[in-house]
Amino acid sequence: MENPGSHGWLWWIPLLPLAGSAVAGALHLCTLRARKTDPAARGPAALAGLVACAALFGSLLLSLRGFQALRELEPESARTLLSTVWHWITVPLPAGASFQADLGLLLDPLSSTMTLVVTGVGFLIHVYSLGYMKGDPGYAKFFAFLNLFVFAMLMLVLSSSLLGVFIGWEGVGLCSYLLIGFWYEKGWPAEAGQKAFVMNRVGDACFLIGTFLLVQAFGTLDVPTIVANFPVDGSRQWQLTLAGLFLFGGCCGKSAQFPLFTWLPDAMAGPTPVSALIHAATMVTSGIYLVARLNPLYASSPGLLALIAGVGAATALIGGSTALVQRDIKKVLAYSTVSQLGYMFLGLGTGAFAAAIFHLVTHAFFKALLFLGAGSVIHGMHEEQDVHRMGGLRRHMPRTFVTFVAGAAALSGLPLLSGFFSKDEILANAFAGGGLYYVFWGVGLATAALTAFYTWRLVSLTFFGPERFDHHHVHPHESPAVMTVPLMVLALLSVAGGVLGLPPVFGVTHALADWLEPVIEPGRKILERHGHAGHLSHAAEWALLGLGSAVALFFAHRGYRAYAGGPERDAALERGRPALAGFLGGAWRFDALYDAAVVRPLRLLAAAVAVVVDQFTIDGLVNGSASAARGAGAALRRTASGYVGGYALWMGVGALLISVVWLWS
Amino acid sequence: MHYELVLLTFLPLAGALVVLCTPRSAGSLQRGVAFLTTLVVAVLGVRLFVGFESDLPAGRILFEAPWFTLPSAAAAPTQVSFRLGLDGLSLLMVALTAVLMPVVLLSTWGHVEKRVKEFMVWMLVMETGMLGTFLALDLVLFYFFWEISLIPLYFLIGIWGGERRLYATIKFFLFTLAGSLVMMIAIIAILWRQGTSDVVALIDQLHRLPLDTQLWYFAAFALAFGIKVPLVPFHTWLPDAHTEAPTSGSVVLAGVLLKMGTYGLLRYCIHMLPGAAIAAAPVMMAIGAVGIVYGALLAWAQTDLKRLIACSSVSHLGYVVLGLFALTPTGLSGGMLQMVNHGVSTGLLFLLVGMIYERRHSRELDAFGGIATVMPVFALMWVVTALSSVGLPGLNGFPGEYLILLGAFQSSKLWAVVGLTGVIFGAVYLLMATRRVLFGAVTHAENRGLADLNAREVVLLLPLIALVFWIGFSPNTFLSKAQPALAQVQQRVEEVRRAGFAQAPPDTPPKAPAGGAR
């Protein structure tokens, strides 16, 4: 094995986007300067997009190099490249020990997979943005933020220490905040950004408690050390379960899971490439990555696994049902993302860590594609986002249409497409879990039906049926090649991505699972010891595949047919069952609940603290005693200068004199 | 003898004398002299910081000159001396003060128009007082500097302050007077009974006292320091003082003066009276944690930007107290680092509020909106500063907060978790303020023509912004200088904890007069 500390070049993977961000930011400032004298000046902003794309392309090439380097390492268990260069926070403890948080990068099959997704999909989205953001006054700033995001995301997936992960974790949250509020002049995007940041902070606080517990248990936050020293005898079970629970709380924030999911739909206020990159393909999958990274921690606690599966299933159902009635094309996709992330957690909860990562990868392909396709539609429709005012667009934007349909087919799990395999693997694992997991499987299958329905409803409303927009003002047009070529690449990946993880009944190996095996192995072994890993017969697997195909095809067809003639069905639902329509439209009313149960009471408390406790009670006592003192000192005051400073001077000098004189005796 | 400490302490005073000798109308000369003086002090301070060898013991006297004697219960009279020393506990505070002052003086170009001469004199006197407070290793001398550093602030608020300055100064005066008097009584009692005012000697003696005696001393010191920090419920003077103070006064108040309280807690309440500190730790941690939440809620309810930041100080200093009284290595380190962080971040926030106040003559949140559009550079600086204050990893706030909460978690899970909610509330009120000031549409016509930051303003902000990134990326640069001293404090706490409070550690031989390092 090579010296594990010698792979300094790994640092260029995150540092290239950071440098790109700095350059783009500087270009933005130059542009602002130029605009001071001439408001119409273009300045050097156009360069920023190219710099950002180039930085990310370099990062992608290095990620590929890392992938290749890992593959050449034998045996598989040795597939780890490490580079620790920076002692970030060091606190010496008694007896020669120390608390040490080092910044190091760890490239192994799991982080390599994530790195490739982040830089690969990220690069395509960067290229797309060249066209999408063209002419925006904040063009250079946009690319500065976008590159900064990629830097933070790469730190998140590559850091070998949980505190390094946390740098990335909050860093992506910051970029999300900045990019959601990118068009801050409008007001509400800034509010959405703030909401996202604060809700993520709730999760982050949980994350921090999780790290405290791990420091208590292991004395370090270095992930390889924790995994290597993980107790196999079940000792410290409570402490570790709690640590896992709190870290999962962090995941619920970042990955928009119940009960912290309500920020993600609002996050659609950001530019659409941001929704594709941050709120679909990468950042929101951080939680899945973290659980898979710490798989022994979760595998050792069956209760925790069941909780994760339950939260995932519930979120999948909430997101999927809410997506049914949304009119905003991006909101449909946002709730769909919430729902799909729920699937991934359901997968993790069944102990199928590789399956969850598989779905993460395919979802990154098809959901990025769908968002970018939606962006292309919005672009071509002059910023229209309401699908009720679209229709028949397949004639106007053929390339967007074809690629969008490919993405929709993958999302809805039509047979042999990428989403089909990854979703069915998760459902099969849930079915194999038995007991409580049958319920989760049932919820997952119901959600698959919902998914197929809302996806094809969206396709139908957008691209088929009568044209419902005002032809005088809206002239739909296809987007330029710089936007459609990334769509085509992603469409290809969405269609063919399933080959990464073909099911065992096909008689071929699961490429991704084999690749991830060295990372997943510790958790899998613990699961086997618990007797958790259930197995399905081939017949059962075939049956489940058949059932999945049937459900997807049937409900996709229903969704398509129901809306092929226009959105009348939505109106019928609103008329016929207004309560249900309102309930689903408002995402089961969680926002209203949080507002009434958390936000308003806290704001009231803050006001009460400020006025009742602080001003009346504490300050009242102070002012009361002050006026008493003033009354008593009235005589004295006549002799004093009346100038406040006089008291001060008197106090300083007088106190000293008194102490000297009194003690001299 | 290390005369550089004497030079460092009294150079500002000398500068003040020079300014006094200038004619009243020579405003720019006075500004220049004052600025140059603080700049030289800053260079000296940075040199001391860079050259500081961290493995030196906590509490060592580098300069000693006899001052006067006092009677005592002991055989020999108490020799009060001019004892100065620089160790890991004071180094960061001294460096912070030295670096902050030129920035503050540069900021006065914008808002101090009347009575420039007096203003500069008081600023320089205050710097001597603050440096002396941190460097003094003699109880009487410490008290002397402690009071000296307060007087200038009365004048800064009273003369150059806002509309309710009279109320604010009287309040400030009453609060501090109460605390100082109680501390003075405790100091007199200690001098009388112990027969020395040498802090190093006292640190070796007082931890052997019975617990109840220690607790009396502790209570008196903690009251004075707690008012200064300020700890809830002694905090109400602070928002008023900040709101009425001129920008420069606010920056010094938040940046340095409040740290005198937390520094005092560390050196006198914890290191000198470890038994009492252990006994009182649960109470102090509770006060710290409650203060974090209380201050944050208070900040959330404010509509005046400056008052909001003043309240956030209460919250942030709650972290420091929570960390220090966790009495764990991580808690102490975090508390120490957070003192510096608060000085940098809150100093920056007050500077930025001052800059926008000079343009807009309002601090009401509702008077703003969309400022990012008209003042993009200001917006950039503000966002970086707000994020540093929120504790974003990679910036300075995070390492301090993390170590504090980690350390607190090891002592008391309850108070650590209560304090941790401050991480959420901090984001709530600061991002709320950021949104209402910077984002949205420009709704007020007055805001449309606001000029962005000028070169002077950017230059004065940059050193602190650099510190935000530097501390965030490399906290060890700063922590490593303080840690050996903090380890000694920790060791003393452990010794006392092991020995029990009532009796002296039997195996400790009476130390040679604490001059080993002299």
XYZ file of N, CA and C in Angstrom, chain B residues 35-206:
516
model
N -3.629 58.697 16.154
C -3.589 57.516 15.292
C -2.190 56.912 15.257
N -1.182 57.783 15.113
C 0.185 57.268 15.054
C 0.552 56.558 16.352
N 0.142 57.155 17.482
C 0.449 56.513 18.769
C -0.121 55.102 18.814
N -1.403 54.994 18.451
C -2.003 53.662 18.523
C -1.369 52.717 17.512
N -0.921 53.297 16.406
C -0.285 52.447 15.395
C 1.023 51.870 15.943
N 1.803 52.740 16.633
C 3.061 52.252 17.226
C 2.757 51.190 18.281
N 1.744 51.454 19.082
C 1.363 50.461 20.100
C 0.956 49.146 19.431
N 0.250 49.273 18.317
C -0.163 48.057 17.613
C 1.050 47.277 17.129
N 2.032 47.989 16.591
C 3.234 47.299 16.127
C 3.919 46.602 17.303
N 4.031 47.332 18.428
C 4.638 46.723 19.624
C 3.845 45.493 20.056
N 2.536 45.626 20.041
C 1.682 44.517 20.478
C 1.850 43.305 19.586
N 1.867 43.545 18.277
C 2.029 42.423 17.353
C 3.402 41.791 17.542
N 4.414 42.635 17.769
C 5.755 42.072 17.992
C 5.773 41.191 19.238
N 5.149 41.656 20.281
C 5.086 40.840 21.495
C 4.385 39.514 21.220
N 3.310 39.605 20.427
C 2.552 38.394 20.124
C 3.389 37.406 19.333
N 4.068 37.922 18.313
C 4.847 37.026 17.453
C 6.010 36.413 18.228
N 6.635 37.236 19.071
C 7.816 36.744 19.779
C 7.495 35.968 21.041
N 6.225 35.842 21.349
C 5.838 35.217 22.610
C 6.126 33.725 22.577
N 6.865 33.281 23.576
C 7.141 31.842 23.650
C 6.080 31.214 24.536
N 5.367 30.279 23.935
C 4.129 29.859 24.583
C 4.357 28.948 25.776
N 5.547 28.345 25.887
C 5.687 27.382 26.983
C 6.034 28.049 28.312
N 5.932 29.365 28.357
C 6.193 30.047 29.621
C 5.004 29.875 30.556
N 5.243 29.929 31.862
C 4.146 29.657 32.794
C 3.122 30.779 32.826
N 1.912 30.416 33.236
C 0.864 31.407 33.428
C 1.217 32.242 34.640
N 1.062 33.534 34.553
C 1.356 34.397 35.675
C 2.842 34.475 35.923
N 3.522 35.316 35.206
C 4.918 35.559 35.546
C 5.127 37.052 35.421
N 5.875 37.550 36.413
C 6.020 38.989 36.500
C 7.271 39.396 35.757
N 7.111 40.303 34.816
C 8.240 40.691 33.974
C 8.791 42.050 34.370
N 7.989 42.811 35.097
C 8.453 44.118 35.505
C 7.930 44.368 36.900
N 8.818 44.795 37.791
C 8.360 45.066 39.146
C 9.078 46.277 39.693
N 8.310 47.236 40.200
C 8.900 48.399 40.854
C 8.033 48.720 42.046
N 8.633 48.867 43.235
C 7.835 49.102 44.440
C 7.052 50.411 44.321
N 5.832 50.379 44.894
C 4.965 51.548 44.774
C 4.729 52.130 46.172
N 3.992 51.438 47.008
C 3.795 51.885 48.391
C 3.457 50.651 49.221
N 3.437 50.832 50.521
C 3.125 49.691 51.383
C 1.824 49.938 52.121
N 1.197 48.853 52.459
C -0.056 48.899 53.198
C 0.080 47.985 54.395
N -0.604 48.328 55.498
C -0.554 47.425 56.652
C -1.351 46.166 56.365
N -1.004 45.125 57.074
C -1.742 43.899 56.875
C -1.739 43.094 58.149
N -2.536 42.042 58.154
C -2.595 41.185 59.333
C -1.332 40.354 59.468
N -0.595 40.233 58.380
C 0.632 39.456 58.431
C 1.736 40.277 59.106
N 2.848 39.620 59.338
C 3.937 40.268 60.054
C 4.460 41.475 59.282
N 4.771 41.260 58.029
C 5.330 42.355 57.241
C 4.202 43.113 56.554
N 4.363 44.415 56.327
C 3.331 45.157 55.616
C 3.247 44.698 54.161
N 2.101 44.950 53.581
C 1.882 44.547 52.198
C 2.604 45.513 51.267
N 3.454 44.968 50.454
C 4.159 45.794 49.483
C 3.350 45.835 48.186
N 2.761 46.995 47.933
C 2.084 47.160 46.656
C 3.120 47.608 45.640
N 3.206 46.861 44.559
C 4.240 47.169 43.576
C 3.630 47.334 42.209
N 4.448 47.904 41.383
C 4.076 48.075 40.005
C 4.455 46.807 39.272
N 3.581 45.807 39.333
C 3.926 44.502 38.764
C 3.188 44.305 37.443
N 3.969 44.143 36.397
C 3.377 43.881 35.081
C 3.871 42.540 34.566
N 3.049 41.862 33.848
C 3.487 40.589 33.270
C 2.635 40.228 32.076
N 3.240 39.464 31.203
C 2.513 39.032 30.013
C 2.561 37.515 29.970
N 1.398 36.889 29.943
C 1.391 35.432 29.841
C 0.290 35.005 28.882
N 0.110 33.708 28.782
C -0.851 33.194 27.805
C -2.277 33.647 28.053
N -2.570 34.032 29.301
C -3.943 34.462 29.579
C -4.195 35.883 29.087
N -3.136 36.699 29.125
C -3.344 38.101 28.759
C -2.888 38.417 27.340
N -2.049 37.566 26.773
C -1.421 37.892 25.488
C -2.449 38.241 24.402
N -3.446 37.392 24.247
C -4.405 37.609 23.162
C -5.195 38.893 23.391
N -5.501 39.170 24.668
C -6.266 40.373 24.970
C -5.445 41.628 24.668
N -4.154 41.571 25.045
C -3.267 42.704 24.779
C -3.149 42.934 23.272
N -2.942 41.842 22.538
C -2.789 41.979 21.090
C -4.079 42.507 20.466
N -5.218 42.004 20.947
C -6.503 42.454 20.409
C -6.682 43.955 20.623
N -6.385 44.392 21.864
C -6.511 45.817 22.168
C -5.613 46.640 21.265
N -4.360 46.198 21.155
C -3.395 46.974 20.378
C -3.808 47.073 18.916
N -4.340 45.996 18.373
C -4.692 45.996 16.946
C -5.988 46.758 16.700
N -6.904 46.669 17.663
C -8.216 47.285 17.452
C -8.148 48.816 17.495
N -7.256 49.368 18.347
C -7.304 50.812 18.581
C -7.027 51.660 17.330
N -6.002 51.361 16.527
C -5.830 52.189 15.323
C -7.035 52.113 14.391
N -7.654 50.945 14.313
C -8.853 50.804 13.480
C -9.947 51.736 13.997
N -10.100 51.740 15.321
C -11.137 52.575 15.924
C -10.859 54.049 15.641
N -9.593 54.447 15.801
C -9.275 55.857 15.588
C -9.491 56.252 14.136
N -9.163 55.340 13.239
C -9.378 55.635 11.824
C -10.876 55.803 11.549
N -11.684 55.088 12.300
C -13.132 55.194 12.063
C -13.670 56.532 12.548
N -12.971 57.211 13.481
C -13.511 58.464 14.013
C -13.448 59.597 12.991
N -12.685 59.421 11.935
C -12.644 60.433 10.869
C -14.057 60.753 10.409
N -14.925 59.751 10.443
C -16.257 59.931 9.892
C -17.266 60.535 10.854
N -17.117 60.334 12.159
C -18.228 60.738 13.018
C -17.860 61.649 14.173
N -16.573 61.911 14.406
C -16.256 62.818 15.499
C -15.881 64.173 14.911
N -16.758 65.151 15.123
C -16.518 66.478 14.558
C -16.212 67.487 15.655
N -16.922 67.339 16.791
C -16.751 68.357 17.835
C -15.752 67.878 18.883
N -15.033 68.834 19.441
C -14.109 68.587 20.558
C -13.195 67.390 20.278
N -12.545 67.472 19.123
C -11.686 66.379 18.684
C -10.572 66.116 19.685
N -10.028 67.198 20.221
C -8.882 67.058 21.109
C -9.221 66.194 22.325
N -10.307 66.559 22.980
C -10.672 65.789 24.170
C -10.955 64.328 23.811
N -11.612 64.175 22.676
C -11.950 62.823 22.257
C -10.702 61.956 22.148
N -9.699 62.508 21.481
C -8.470 61.733 21.276
C -7.782 61.453 22.614
N -7.800 62.452 23.488
C -7.166 62.253 24.800
C -7.839 61.100 25.532
N -9.172 61.119 25.559
C -9.873 60.064 26.297
C -9.631 58.690 25.670
N -9.597 58.666 24.346
C -9.332 57.383 23.677
C -7.989 56.815 24.116
N -6.971 57.684 24.132
C -5.626 57.198 24.464
C -5.540 56.808 25.940
N -6.176 57.599 26.795
C -6.175 57.234 28.219
C -6.831 55.869 28.399
N -7.912 55.685 27.643
C -8.617 54.401 27.754
C -7.712 53.249 27.334
N -6.910 53.482 26.297
C -6.042 52.387 25.854
C -5.043 52.024 26.940
N -4.465 53.024 27.585
C -3.552 52.721 28.690
C -4.266 51.932 29.776
N -5.479 52.366 30.094
C -6.229 51.659 31.130
C -6.468 50.207 30.769
N -6.849 49.978 29.506
C -7.183 48.609 29.106
C -5.941 47.721 29.083
N -4.863 48.248 28.489
C -3.631 47.448 28.441
C -3.146 47.157 29.847
N -3.220 48.193 30.727
C -2.786 48.001 32.102
C -3.615 46.946 32.818
N -4.915 46.949 32.562
C -5.775 45.954 33.210
C -5.337 44.539 32.852
N -4.988 44.362 31.584
C -4.597 43.018 31.163
C -3.190 42.656 31.630
N -2.329 43.667 31.745
C -0.927 43.362 32.054
C -0.639 43.353 33.555
N -1.496 44.002 34.343
C -1.207 44.127 35.769
C -1.202 42.759 36.442
N -0.204 42.533 37.275
C -0.192 41.317 38.091
C -0.068 41.697 39.562
N -0.691 42.819 39.889
C -0.762 43.261 41.264
C -2.204 43.690 41.478
N -2.827 43.200 42.532
C -4.261 43.426 42.699
C -4.609 44.906 42.725
N -3.785 45.700 43.450
C -4.098 47.124 43.564
C -3.918 47.805 42.206
N -2.834 47.431 41.552
C -2.572 48.015 40.236
C -3.681 47.621 39.259
N -4.123 46.384 39.346
C -5.217 45.922 38.496
C -6.454 46.772 38.725
N -6.771 46.996 39.995
C -7.960 47.783 40.306
C -7.810 49.202 39.788
N -6.595 49.717 39.944
C -6.297 51.066 39.463
C -6.571 51.180 37.972
N -6.016 50.276 37.197
C -6.222 50.324 35.741
C -7.676 50.044 35.375
N -8.283 49.143 36.109
C -9.693 48.790 35.875
C -10.551 50.050 35.913
N -10.317 50.897 36.946
C -11.109 52.119 37.056
C -10.703 53.134 35.994
N -9.383 53.227 35.764
C -8.883 54.198 34.778
C -9.525 53.965 33.419
N -9.711 52.694 33.084
C -10.212 52.408 31.746
C -11.704 52.736 31.629
N -12.376 52.882 32.774
C -13.817 53.141 32.697
C -14.130 54.614 32.506
N -13.347 55.454 33.171
C -13.664 56.890 33.176
C -13.826 57.447 31.749
N -12.872 57.149 30.841
C -13.011 57.743 29.499
C -14.334 57.418 28.836
N -14.866 56.234 29.110
C -16.103 55.862 28.420
C -17.277 56.735 28.871
N -17.266 57.138 30.158
C -18.320 58.056 30.602
C -18.321 59.295 29.729
N -17.129 59.802 29.482
C -17.034 61.039 28.702
C -17.380 60.780 27.241
N -16.892 59.655 26.716
C -17.161 59.367 25.300
C -18.658 59.299 25.048
N -19.381 58.653 25.957
C -20.830 58.571 25.760
C -21.481 59.897 26.137
N -21.025 60.465 27.249
C -21.676 61.655 27.775
C -21.536 62.871 26.867
N -20.426 62.996 26.169
C -20.210 64.178 25.325
C -20.567 63.908 23.877
N -20.108 62.764 23.380
C -20.281 62.510 21.944
C -21.432 61.541 21.662
N -22.210 61.251 22.670
C -23.241 60.233 22.521
C -24.506 60.742 21.865
N -25.520 59.864 21.833
C -26.791 60.179 21.182
C -27.722 60.951 22.102
N -29.021 60.891 21.798
C -29.979 61.749 22.491
C -30.158 61.384 23.954
N -30.185 60.092 24.243
C -30.425 59.679 25.632
C -29.115 59.386 26.347
N -28.100 60.135 26.009
C -26.767 59.806 26.543
C -26.705 59.986 28.054
N -27.445 60.938 28.589
C -27.368 61.176 30.029
C -27.867 59.944 30.782
N -29.014 59.454 30.343
C -29.564 58.256 30.971
C -28.580 57.097 30.871
N -28.001 56.929 29.678
C -27.090 55.806 29.467
C -25.858 55.908 30.349
N -25.317 57.121 30.489
C -24.100 57.243 31.302
C -24.387 57.011 32.766
N -25.514 57.556 33.239
C -25.825 57.361 34.663
C -26.013 55.873 34.964
N -26.689 55.207 34.044
C -26.934 53.783 34.235
C -25.622 53.003 34.263
N -24.804 53.298 33.291
C -23.482 52.674 33.200
C -22.717 52.914 34.496
N -22.770 54.160 34.955
C -22.054 54.563 36.158
C -22.536 53.764 37.368
N -23.853 53.695 37.541
C -24.381 53.021 38.723
C -24.031 51.532 38.719
N -24.210 50.920 37.591
C -23.894 49.494 37.498
C -22.437 49.239 37.852
N -21.561 49.965 37.179
C -20.144 49.672 37.358
C -19.685 50.048 38.750
N -20.259 51.118 39.256
C -19.890 51.526 40.613
C -20.211 50.401 41.591
N -21.398 49.857 41.467
C -21.808 48.786 42.375
C -20.804 47.636 42.315
N -20.493 47.209 41.093
C -19.572 46.097 40.954
C -18.196 46.432 41.491
N -17.694 47.610 41.140
C -16.333 47.971 41.535
C -16.201 48.062 43.048
N -17.213 48.614 43.704
C -17.116 48.769 45.152
C -17.034 47.415 45.839
N -17.851 46.510 45.377
C -17.826 45.174 45.986
C -16.470 44.526 45.757
N -15.954 44.681 44.538
C -14.641 44.088 44.253
C -13.568 44.743 45.116
N -13.698 46.053 45.317
C -12.690 46.750 46.116
C -12.660 46.196 47.530
N -13.828 45.958 48.079
C -13.872 45.416 49.442
C -13.177 44.061 49.483
N -13.439 43.240 48.496
C -12.796 41.931 48.455
C -11.284 42.081 48.335
N -10.849 43.038 47.532
C -9.409 43.228 47.367
C -8.793 43.675 48.685
N -9.460 44.589 49.359
C -8.929 45.056 50.649
C -8.819 43.883 51.621
N -9.856 43.081 51.661
C -9.833 41.935 52.574
C -8.678 40.994 52.240
N -8.466 40.762 50.953
C -7.392 39.857 50.562
C -6.039 40.447 50.957
N -5.864 41.735 50.678
C -4.580 42.366 51.029
C -4.335 42.280 52.532
N -5.351 42.559 53.287
C -5.218 42.573 54.749
C -4.858 41.184 55.263
N -5.529 40.182 54.754
C -5.324 38.847 55.314
C -4.110 38.142 54.759
N -3.830 38.340 53.492
C -2.751 37.575 52.878
C -1.420 38.300 52.946
N -1.466 39.586 53.132
C -0.219 40.326 53.271
C 0.532 40.515 51.978
N -0.120 40.306 50.863
C 0.560 40.591 49.603
C -0.480 40.982 48.563
N -0.050 41.768 47.595
C -0.941 42.098 46.491
C -0.403 41.505 45.195
N 0.626 40.689 45.341
C 1.246 40.028 44.190
C 0.302 38.922 43.690
N -0.198 39.087 42.485
C -1.204 38.141 41.995
C -0.619 36.735 41.872
N 0.637 36.648 41.462
C 1.241 35.327 41.303
C 1.318 34.617 42.652
N 1.720 35.372 43.690
C 1.769 34.779 45.025
C 0.373 34.406 45.499
N -0.580 35.274 45.205
C -1.954 35.008 45.644
C -2.515 33.763 44.971
N -2.143 33.579 43.700
C -2.625 32.389 42.997
C -2.099 31.132 43.685
N -0.896 31.234 44.266
C -0.355 30.081 44.981
C -0.940 29.917 46.374
N -1.519 30.981 46.913
C -2.016 30.903 48.294
C -3.516 30.636 48.388
N -4.277 31.358 47.567
C -5.722 31.417 47.826
C -6.428 30.096 47.596
